[in-house]
CSV table of C-alpha atoms in Angstrom, one decimal:
chain,number,residue,atom,x,y,z
A,30,MET,CA,9.0,0.7,-18.9
A,31,ILE,CA,9.9,-1.3,-16.2
A,32,ALA,CA,8.4,-4.8,-16.7
A,33,ARG,CA,7.7,-6.2,-12.8
A,34,VAL,CA,8.0,-9.8,-13.2
A,35,PHE,CA,7.4,-10.8,-9.3
A,36,THR,CA,7.4,-14.8,-10.0
A,37,LEU,CA,6.7,-15.2,-6.4
A,38,ARG,CA,3.6,-13.7,-7.2
A,39,LEU,CA,2.4,-16.2,-9.9
A,40,LEU,CA,1.0,-18.3,-7.8
A,41,VAL,CA,-1.7,-19.7,-10.2
A,42,LEU,CA,-4.6,-20.5,-7.6
A,43,ALA,CA,-6.7,-22.4,-9.5
A,44,ILE,CA,-5.9,-22.8,-13.7
A,45,GLY,CA,-9.1,-24.8,-13.7
A,46,VAL,CA,-12.3,-25.2,-11.0
A,47,LEU,CA,-14.3,-27.9,-12.4
A,48,GLY,CA,-17.0,-27.9,-10.0
A,49,GLN,CA,-19.7,-29.6,-11.8
A,50,SER,CA,-20.2,-33.4,-11.9
A,51,GLY,CA,-20.9,-33.7,-15.5
A,52,LEU,CA,-17.5,-32.3,-16.4
A,53,LEU,CA,-14.4,-33.9,-17.3
A,54,SER,CA,-12.9,-36.5,-14.4
A,55,ALA,CA,-9.6,-36.6,-13.2
A,56,GLN,CA,-9.4,-40.2,-14.9
A,57,SER,CA,-10.4,-39.3,-18.3
A,58,LEU,CA,-7.9,-39.0,-21.2
A,59,SER,CA,-8.6,-35.7,-22.0
A,60,TRP,CA,-8.3,-34.2,-18.4
A,61,ASP,CA,-4.9,-36.0,-18.4
A,62,ALA,CA,-4.1,-34.7,-22.1
A,63,ALA,CA,-5.3,-31.3,-20.8
A,64,LEU,CA,-2.8,-31.3,-18.0
A,65,SER,CA,0.2,-32.5,-20.1
A,66,THR,CA,-0.6,-29.9,-22.4
A,67,PHE,CA,-0.9,-27.2,-19.8
A,68,SER,CA,2.3,-28.8,-18.0
A,69,SER,CA,4.2,-28.6,-21.1
A,70,GLN,CA,3.2,-24.7,-21.8
A,71,LEU,CA,4.4,-23.6,-18.2
A,72,THR,CA,7.7,-25.7,-18.6
A,73,ALA,CA,8.5,-23.7,-22.0
A,74,ASP,CA,7.5,-20.3,-20.4
A,75,VAL,CA,9.6,-20.6,-17.5
A,76,ALA,CA,12.3,-21.9,-19.9
A,77,ALA,CA,12.0,-18.8,-22.2
A,78,ASP,CA,12.4,-16.5,-19.0
A,79,ASP,CA,14.7,-18.4,-17.2
A,80,VAL,CA,14.4,-15.8,-14.3
A,81,GLY,CA,11.7,-17.4,-11.9
A,82,GLY,CA,9.3,-19.9,-11.4
A,83,ILE,CA,5.8,-20.8,-10.9
A,84,VAL,CA,3.4,-23.0,-8.6
A,85,ALA,CA,0.2,-24.3,-10.6
A,86,GLY,CA,-3.0,-26.0,-9.0
A,87,VAL,CA,-6.2,-27.2,-10.5
A,88,MET,CA,-9.2,-27.7,-8.3
A,89,VAL,CA,-12.3,-29.9,-9.1
A,90,GLU,CA,-15.0,-29.1,-6.6
A,91,GLY,CA,-13.0,-28.1,-3.7
A,92,ASP,CA,-10.4,-30.2,-4.1
A,93,LEU,CA,-6.6,-29.8,-5.3
A,94,VAL,CA,-6.6,-32.7,-7.4
A,95,TRP,CA,-3.3,-31.5,-9.7
A,96,ALA,CA,-0.3,-29.2,-8.4
A,97,GLN,CA,3.1,-28.8,-9.9
A,98,ALA,CA,5.7,-26.4,-9.6
A,99,PHE,CA,8.2,-25.3,-12.5
A,100,GLY,CA,11.4,-23.2,-12.7
A,101,TRP,CA,13.4,-21.3,-9.9
A,102,ALA,CA,12.3,-20.5,-6.4
A,103,ASP,CA,16.0,-18.8,-6.3
A,104,ARG,CA,17.5,-18.3,-9.6
A,105,ASP,CA,20.8,-17.4,-7.7
A,106,ALA,CA,20.8,-20.3,-5.8
A,107,ARG,CA,19.4,-22.3,-8.4
A,108,THR,CA,17.1,-23.6,-6.0
A,109,PRO,CA,14.0,-25.0,-7.7
A,110,MET,CA,10.2,-23.8,-7.1
A,111,SER,CA,8.4,-26.7,-5.3
A,112,THR,CA,4.7,-26.9,-4.3
A,113,ALA,CA,6.0,-26.2,-0.6
A,114,SER,CA,7.3,-22.8,-1.7
A,115,ILE,CA,5.8,-20.0,-0.2
A,116,SER,CA,5.0,-17.2,-2.5
A,117,ARG,CA,4.2,-13.8,-2.1
A,118,THR,CA,0.6,-13.4,-3.3
A,119,GLY,CA,0.1,-9.9,-4.2
A,120,SER,CA,-3.2,-8.5,-4.2
A,121,ILE,CA,-4.7,-12.2,-3.1
A,122,SER,CA,-4.3,-10.7,0.1
A,123,LYS,CA,-7.2,-8.2,-0.3
A,124,SER,CA,-9.3,-11.8,-0.2
A,125,VAL,CA,-8.1,-11.9,3.4
A,126,THR,CA,-9.0,-8.3,4.1
A,127,ALA,CA,-12.5,-8.7,2.5
A,128,VAL,CA,-13.4,-11.7,4.5
A,129,LEU,CA,-12.4,-10.3,8.0
A,130,MET,CA,-14.7,-7.3,7.1
A,131,LEU,CA,-17.7,-9.5,6.6
A,132,ARG,CA,-17.0,-11.4,10.0
A,133,LEU,CA,-16.9,-8.0,11.5
A,134,VAL,CA,-20.2,-6.9,9.9
A,135,ASP,CA,-21.9,-10.3,11.3
A,136,GLU,CA,-20.6,-9.5,14.7
A,137,GLY,CA,-21.9,-6.5,14.8
A,138,VAL,CA,-18.8,-4.3,15.2
A,139,ILE,CA,-18.9,-2.4,11.9
A,140,GLY,CA,-21.9,-1.7,9.3
A,141,LEU,CA,-21.0,-2.4,5.4
A,142,ASP,CA,-22.3,1.4,4.7
A,143,GLU,CA,-20.8,3.2,7.8
A,144,PRO,CA,-18.5,6.0,7.1
A,145,VAL,CA,-14.9,4.8,7.2
A,146,GLU,CA,-14.0,8.1,8.8
A,147,ARG,CA,-15.8,6.9,11.8
A,148,TYR,CA,-13.1,4.5,13.1
A,149,LEU,CA,-10.2,6.2,10.9
A,150,PRO,CA,-10.1,10.0,10.9
A,151,ALA,CA,-7.4,10.3,9.0
A,152,PHE,CA,-9.4,9.6,5.9
A,153,ALA,CA,-10.7,12.7,5.8
A,154,SER,CA,-7.3,14.1,4.6
A,155,VAL,CA,-8.2,12.8,1.2
A,156,GLN,CA,-7.6,15.7,-1.5
A,157,ASP,CA,-10.1,17.0,-4.0
A,158,ARG,CA,-13.3,15.4,-1.8
A,159,ARG,CA,-16.3,17.3,-3.4
A,160,VAL,CA,-18.5,19.4,-1.0
A,161,ASP,CA,-21.6,17.3,-1.9
A,162,ALA,CA,-20.2,14.0,-2.1
A,163,GLN,CA,-21.5,11.2,0.3
A,164,PRO,CA,-19.1,9.8,3.0
A,165,VAL,CA,-16.8,7.0,1.9
A,166,THR,CA,-18.0,3.8,3.6
A,167,PHE,CA,-16.8,0.3,4.0
A,168,ARG,CA,-18.4,-1.1,1.1
A,169,HIS,CA,-17.2,1.3,-1.1
A,170,LEU,CA,-13.6,0.9,0.1
A,171,ALA,CA,-14.1,-3.4,-0.6
A,172,SER,CA,-15.7,-2.9,-4.0
A,173,HIS,CA,-13.3,-0.5,-5.2
A,174,THR,CA,-16.0,2.2,-5.8
A,175,ALA,CA,-14.8,5.2,-3.3
A,176,GLY,CA,-13.7,6.9,-6.1
A,177,LEU,CA,-9.8,6.8,-4.9
A,178,ILE,CA,-6.9,7.0,-7.3
A,179,ARG,CA,-5.3,3.7,-7.4
A,180,GLU,CA,-1.7,4.6,-5.5
A,181,PRO,CA,-0.8,7.8,-3.4
A,182,GLN,CA,1.1,10.1,-5.0
A,183,TRP,CA,4.4,8.9,-3.2
A,184,PRO,CA,6.7,6.1,-4.9
A,185,ASP,CA,7.7,5.0,-1.1
A,186,ALA,CA,4.1,4.5,0.2
A,187,VAL,CA,4.8,0.7,0.6
A,188,VAL,CA,8.9,0.9,1.2
A,189,GLY,CA,9.7,-0.2,5.0
A,190,PRO,CA,9.4,-2.7,7.5
A,191,ILE,CA,5.9,-4.1,7.8
A,192,GLU,CA,5.4,-3.4,11.3
A,193,LEU,CA,5.1,0.5,10.2
A,194,TRP,CA,2.3,-0.3,7.7
A,195,ASP,CA,-0.2,1.1,9.6
A,196,LYS,CA,1.8,4.4,10.0
A,197,ARG,CA,2.2,4.5,6.2
A,198,ILE,CA,-1.4,4.5,5.4
A,199,VAL,CA,-1.9,7.5,7.6
A,200,GLU,CA,0.9,9.3,5.8
A,201,SER,CA,-0.4,8.4,2.6
A,202,LEU,CA,-3.4,9.5,2.6
A,203,LEU,CA,-2.5,12.6,3.2
A,204,LEU,CA,-1.0,12.3,-0.6
A,205,THR,CA,-3.9,10.4,-2.1
A,206,ALA,CA,-6.8,12.0,-4.0
A,207,TYR,CA,-10.4,11.5,-5.2
A,208,ASP,CA,-10.9,11.1,-9.3
A,209,SER,CA,-14.4,10.1,-9.0
A,210,VAL,CA,-17.2,10.7,-6.4
A,211,PRO,CA,-17.7,7.9,-4.2
A,212,GLY,CA,-20.1,4.8,-5.7
A,213,ALA,CA,-20.0,6.6,-8.9
A,214,ARG,CA,-17.8,3.9,-10.8
A,215,TYR,CA,-15.5,1.1,-10.0
A,216,GLN,CA,-12.2,2.3,-9.5
A,217,TYR,CA,-9.5,0.0,-8.4
A,218,SER,CA,-7.2,1.5,-5.1
A,219,ASN,CA,-4.5,-0.1,-3.6
A,220,ILE,CA,-4.6,2.7,-1.0
A,221,GLY,CA,-8.6,2.1,-0.8
A,222,PHE,CA,-8.0,-1.6,0.4
A,223,GLY,CA,-5.0,-0.1,2.6
A,224,ALA,CA,-7.5,2.3,4.6
A,225,LEU,CA,-10.3,-0.3,4.5
A,226,GLY,CA,-7.8,-2.7,6.4
A,227,LEU,CA,-6.8,0.1,9.1
A,228,ALA,CA,-10.4,1.1,9.5
A,229,LEU,CA,-11.2,-2.7,10.4
A,230,ALA,CA,-8.3,-2.8,13.0
A,231,LYS,CA,-9.2,0.8,14.6
A,232,ALA,CA,-12.9,-0.7,14.8
A,233,ALA,CA,-11.9,-3.5,16.2
A,234,GLY,CA,-9.4,-2.5,18.6
A,235,ARG,CA,-7.0,-5.2,17.2
A,236,PRO,CA,-3.9,-5.7,15.3
A,237,PHE,CA,-4.8,-6.1,11.8
A,238,MET,CA,-2.6,-9.1,11.2
A,239,GLU,CA,-3.6,-10.8,14.7
A,240,MET,CA,-7.3,-10.8,13.3
A,241,GLY,CA,-6.0,-11.9,10.1
A,242,CYS,CA,-4.6,-14.9,11.6
A,243,THR,CA,-6.7,-15.8,14.3
A,244,GLU,CA,-10.3,-15.2,12.9
A,245,ILE,CA,-9.5,-16.2,9.2
A,246,LEU,CA,-6.2,-18.6,8.5
A,247,GLU,CA,-6.1,-20.5,11.6
A,248,PRO,CA,-9.8,-21.4,11.6
A,249,LEU,CA,-9.0,-22.4,7.9
A,250,GLY,CA,-6.2,-24.5,8.9
A,251,MET,CA,-4.0,-22.4,6.5
A,252,THR,CA,-1.0,-23.5,8.3
A,253,GLY,CA,1.5,-22.2,5.8
A,254,SER,CA,0.5,-18.8,5.2
A,255,GLU,CA,2.4,-16.0,6.9
A,256,PHE,CA,2.0,-12.0,6.8
A,257,VAL,CA,5.7,-12.3,8.1
A,258,VAL,CA,7.9,-15.0,7.0
A,259,ALA,CA,10.4,-15.5,9.8
A,260,GLY,CA,12.5,-18.7,10.9
A,261,GLU,CA,14.9,-20.6,9.0
A,262,LYS,CA,12.8,-23.5,8.1
A,263,LEU,CA,10.1,-20.6,6.5
A,264,GLU,CA,12.6,-18.4,5.1
A,265,ALA,CA,14.3,-21.5,3.4
A,266,ARG,CA,10.6,-22.0,1.7
A,267,LEU,CA,10.2,-18.2,0.2
A,268,ALA,CA,10.3,-18.0,-3.2
A,269,ALA,CA,12.5,-14.9,-4.3
A,270,GLY,CA,11.0,-11.8,-6.4
A,271,TYR,CA,12.7,-10.2,-9.3
A,272,VAL,CA,12.2,-6.9,-11.3
A,273,VAL,CA,13.2,-7.3,-15.1
A,274,GLY,CA,14.3,-4.2,-16.7
A,275,GLN,CA,14.0,-3.5,-20.8
A,276,ASP,CA,17.8,-3.8,-21.2
A,277,GLY,CA,17.4,-7.3,-19.5
A,278,SER,CA,18.7,-6.6,-16.3
A,279,ILE,CA,17.5,-8.5,-13.1
A,280,ASP,CA,17.1,-6.9,-9.7
A,281,GLY,CA,16.7,-9.9,-6.6
A,282,GLY,CA,16.4,-7.3,-4.0
A,283,GLN,CA,13.7,-7.3,-1.2
A,284,PRO,CA,10.7,-6.1,-2.5
A,285,ALA,CA,9.5,-3.2,-1.4
A,286,MET,CA,5.5,-4.2,-0.8
A,287,ASN,CA,4.7,-4.5,2.6
A,288,MET,CA,1.1,-4.0,3.1
A,289,PRO,CA,-0.7,-6.5,4.6
A,290,VAL,CA,-4.2,-5.6,4.1
A,291,ALA,CA,-3.7,-5.1,0.1
A,292,GLY,CA,-0.5,-7.4,-0.9
A,293,THR,CA,1.8,-9.2,1.5
A,294,LYS,CA,0.1,-12.3,2.1
A,295,CYS,CA,2.6,-15.4,1.7
A,296,LEU,CA,0.9,-18.3,0.4
A,297,THR,CA,1.1,-22.0,-0.6
A,298,VAL,CA,-0.8,-23.4,-3.4
A,299,VAL,CA,-2.1,-26.0,-0.9
A,300,CYS,CA,-3.0,-23.4,1.5
A,301,ILE,CA,-5.0,-21.4,-0.8
A,302,ARG,CA,-7.4,-24.2,-2.0
A,303,ARG,CA,-9.1,-23.7,1.8
């Protein structure tokens, strides 16, 4: 089995969240010792791996009090990782989608318990639905309780230009099936979140990536956050990603994941603390 080592996704958002005033202070010897031990461990980990890198950060009461980079942002170019490096953060992207959903709920654009098919008719193409099952709602998709399989039965579902992500979702729904009835149990689903993001865009009548930027990222001051990293300055800061096979082979090609609603958000450790 191939071990996926996307070290660009190893952006450690908050290794410790010390939100209570009675806990260790940043000035204490115990705190310094803990950070030193943690830093030494990460240094050893990336040295043993010798493929990619890690950016780690620690927050105290909402403030980023410590951040450090380890290993390579680009192994082939021997570019070291830095705290300014931009990383594709995988499913952390789902947080933006969920917050945007709640924003649209507050604005009265959608209801949490409205059927998704009302805005995304293509959702009806999901296979193996029981005739007596309740409709899948926004709440179901956001909480991973829609009963969907994790991925569509299509290896290329997330391959291709990010600009075609919405078309890919519609095509993927044809190859998606229910594994349980909606509302019965928690079952993590990437295609479910993909459908959620597309349904939100349809309901609002606006492109998802535009809404994510103007409604969530820009108001929070997350200026280092991107759905699409473009331009020489930003591209130079984007950490490379790798797939390491069991035989030790390393594939440094472009990652296939191009799904802005579920797993393509590009962030820095400084941005994510917001």
